[in-house]
Each structure stands twice: as structure tokens, then as C-alpha cells.
Amino acid sequence: MRSFFDSNNLDRNLIPPYVGNRFHTLFLFCASIYYLTDNLDHYLTSTCCKPFAKDIRNTLNDPTVQKCLLVGGLYGKCLTGPWMKKLYRNSEISNLESGKYLQLAVSRLKDLAENPIKLWDPEFNCFDVDVNEYRSEEHTSELQSLTNL
């Protein structure tokens, strides 16, 4: 897969290593796969010779799977990405202090449940983190593809 990424001028960091919270990694993978669907489709049809490639390609292109990937990526943008930035391994915030940020997140999640269109708002997140603080360069286009529908 690395050589495919390199030959197609794709940043290898678009498929992240496992780092941090499992939910964050799951949602980040959803966003990455959603963003890379066309490239993965090309890989599965032109490069991958495994017998299961056709099944993976069919599943990947299923509209329900695409919707799940999109929503998972949006939750990563709104919830777990900002959580990782604000609280994960942040020695400046004590466990006791983190409670106020978690209360804010719960409040924002309730607001999101009442108004789900906020998932597509590029600036909305549950921890009130500046979006530019937790967007890495390689994921900026990816996140924009999730919110620019």
C-alpha cells in the first residue's frame, strides 16, 4: 500500500498509526477511508491482486457504508479530535479540571443531538477547541471533504 500511496502522490499519514484513544482512532480511520475512497477503489481494481479485493471494493462503495464512514469522520472532527487536543496527555490540565471540559462536551453533545446539522459546521466541536489547533496539515483536506457536502 505504501508504494501505491507514493506512486499516487498521497501522504502516507492519511492512514494514521494507532495512537491514543480507540474511538478517536476509529473515527479518524472513518474520515481517512471516506476521503480516500476513490484512491482505495483504484488500488483495489488496479493494484491489489488478492481474491478479497472485489468484496472489499463492493463494501467500500456501498452507500450505507459511505454514510457510516462520513458520520464517523464527522464525530471524530467534533468530538474525539478536540478531546485528544484538549485532554489527552495534557499535563497542564488536572483530572479535576478536566471535569469542566467534560461538562462542556456533554452540553455540546446534547445540543448536537437536538441540531445534528452542526456536525457539518467546520468550526463546531464539543470541546470549544480552535479547529486549527487539532487539524494536522495532512488531515485538513480530509476534514474539509467531510463538511463540504
Coordinates of C-alpha atoms in Angstrom, one line a residue:
M1 CA 0.0 0.0 0.0
R2 CA 2.9 2.4 0.7
S3 CA 4.2 2.2 -2.8
F4 CA 0.6 2.8 -4.1
F5 CA 0.4 6.0 -1.9
D6 CA 3.8 7.1 -3.1
S7 CA 3.1 6.5 -6.8
N8 CA -0.2 8.4 -6.5
N9 CA 1.4 11.3 -4.5
L10 CA -0.7 10.6 -1.4
D11 CA 0.6 11.4 2.0
R12 CA 1.2 8.2 3.9
N13 CA 0.0 10.0 7.1
L14 CA -3.6 9.9 5.8
I15 CA -3.9 6.4 7.2
P16 CA -2.8 7.2 10.8
P17 CA -0.9 4.9 13.1
Y18 CA -2.7 3.7 16.2
V19 CA -2.1 6.4 18.7
G20 CA -4.4 7.4 21.6
N21 CA -8.0 6.7 22.3
R22 CA -9.5 3.8 20.4
F23 CA -12.6 5.7 19.5
H24 CA -10.5 8.6 18.1
T25 CA -8.5 6.1 16.0
L26 CA -11.7 4.5 14.7
F27 CA -13.3 7.9 13.8
L28 CA -10.0 9.1 12.3
F29 CA -9.9 5.9 10.1
C30 CA -13.5 6.6 9.1
A31 CA -12.5 10.1 7.9
S32 CA -9.4 8.8 6.1
I33 CA -11.2 6.0 4.3
Y34 CA -14.1 8.3 3.3
Y35 CA -11.6 10.8 2.0
L36 CA -9.6 8.2 0.2
T37 CA -12.5 6.1 -1.2
D38 CA -11.6 6.9 -4.9
N39 CA -8.0 6.1 -4.3
L40 CA -8.7 2.9 -2.5
D41 CA -11.2 1.9 -5.2
H42 CA -8.4 2.5 -7.8
Y43 CA -6.0 0.5 -5.7
L44 CA -8.4 -2.4 -5.3
T45 CA -9.1 -2.6 -9.0
S46 CA -5.7 -1.9 -10.5
T47 CA -3.0 -2.9 -7.9
C48 CA -4.3 -5.3 -5.3
C49 CA -4.5 -8.9 -6.7
K50 CA -5.9 -10.5 -3.6
P51 CA -9.1 -12.6 -4.1
F52 CA -11.0 -10.5 -1.5
A53 CA -10.3 -7.1 -3.2
K54 CA -13.6 -7.2 -5.2
D55 CA -15.6 -7.8 -2.0
I56 CA -13.8 -5.0 -0.1
R57 CA -14.4 -2.7 -3.1
N58 CA -18.1 -3.5 -3.2
T59 CA -18.4 -3.0 0.5
L60 CA -16.4 0.2 0.4
N61 CA -18.7 1.7 -2.3
D62 CA -21.9 0.7 -0.6
P63 CA -24.0 3.9 0.1
T64 CA -24.7 2.8 3.7
V65 CA -21.0 2.1 4.4
Q66 CA -20.2 5.6 2.9
K67 CA -22.7 7.2 5.2
C68 CA -21.3 5.4 8.2
L69 CA -17.8 6.5 7.3
L70 CA -18.9 10.1 6.8
V71 CA -20.7 10.2 10.2
G72 CA -17.8 8.5 12.0
G73 CA -15.4 11.0 10.5
L74 CA -17.7 13.9 11.5
Y75 CA -17.8 12.7 15.1
G76 CA -14.0 12.5 15.1
K77 CA -14.0 16.1 13.9
C78 CA -16.5 17.2 16.5
L79 CA -15.7 15.0 19.5
T80 CA -12.6 12.9 19.6
G81 CA -10.1 15.1 17.7
P82 CA -10.8 18.1 20.0
W83 CA -10.8 15.7 23.0
M84 CA -7.4 14.5 22.1
K85 CA -6.1 18.0 21.7
K86 CA -7.7 19.4 24.9
L87 CA -7.3 16.5 27.4
Y88 CA -5.2 13.6 26.2
R89 CA -1.8 13.6 27.8
N90 CA -2.2 17.3 28.6
S91 CA -0.2 17.7 31.8
E92 CA -1.4 21.4 32.1
I93 CA -4.9 20.2 33.0
S94 CA -5.5 18.2 36.1
N95 CA -8.0 15.4 36.3
L96 CA -10.2 17.5 38.5
E97 CA -10.0 20.5 36.0
S98 CA -10.9 18.2 33.1
G99 CA -14.4 17.9 34.6
K100 CA -15.4 21.3 33.4
Y101 CA -14.3 20.5 29.9
L102 CA -16.2 17.2 30.0
Q103 CA -19.3 19.1 31.2
L104 CA -19.0 21.4 28.3
A105 CA -18.7 18.4 25.9
V106 CA -21.8 16.9 27.4
S107 CA -23.7 20.1 26.9
R108 CA -22.4 20.4 23.3
L109 CA -23.4 16.8 22.6
K110 CA -26.9 17.4 23.8
D111 CA -27.0 20.5 21.6
L112 CA -25.7 18.3 18.7
A113 CA -28.4 15.7 19.3
E114 CA -31.1 18.4 19.0
N115 CA -29.4 20.0 16.0
P116 CA -27.4 17.4 14.1
I117 CA -26.7 19.7 11.2
K118 CA -23.9 21.1 13.4
L119 CA -21.9 18.0 12.5
W120 CA -21.2 19.7 9.2
D121 CA -20.2 23.0 10.7
P122 CA -16.4 23.2 10.1
E123 CA -16.0 25.2 13.3
F124 CA -18.2 23.2 15.7
N125 CA -16.7 20.9 18.2
C126 CA -17.6 19.7 21.6
F127 CA -14.5 21.0 23.5
D128 CA -14.5 24.5 22.1
V129 CA -11.0 24.0 20.7
D130 CA -9.8 26.2 17.8
V131 CA -10.1 23.8 14.9
N132 CA -6.7 24.9 13.6
E133 CA -5.1 23.6 16.8
Y134 CA -6.1 19.9 16.2
R135 CA -6.1 19.7 12.4
S136 CA -2.8 18.4 11.1
E137 CA -1.8 19.6 7.7
E138 CA -2.4 16.1 6.2
H139 CA -5.9 16.0 7.5
T140 CA -7.1 19.5 6.5
S141 CA -8.4 18.4 3.1
E142 CA -9.8 15.3 4.6
L143 CA -11.9 17.2 7.2
Q144 CA -12.9 19.7 4.5
S145 CA -14.3 16.9 2.4
L146 CA -16.4 15.8 5.3
T147 CA -18.0 19.2 5.9
N148 CA -18.3 20.5 2.3
L149 CA -21.1 18.3 1.1

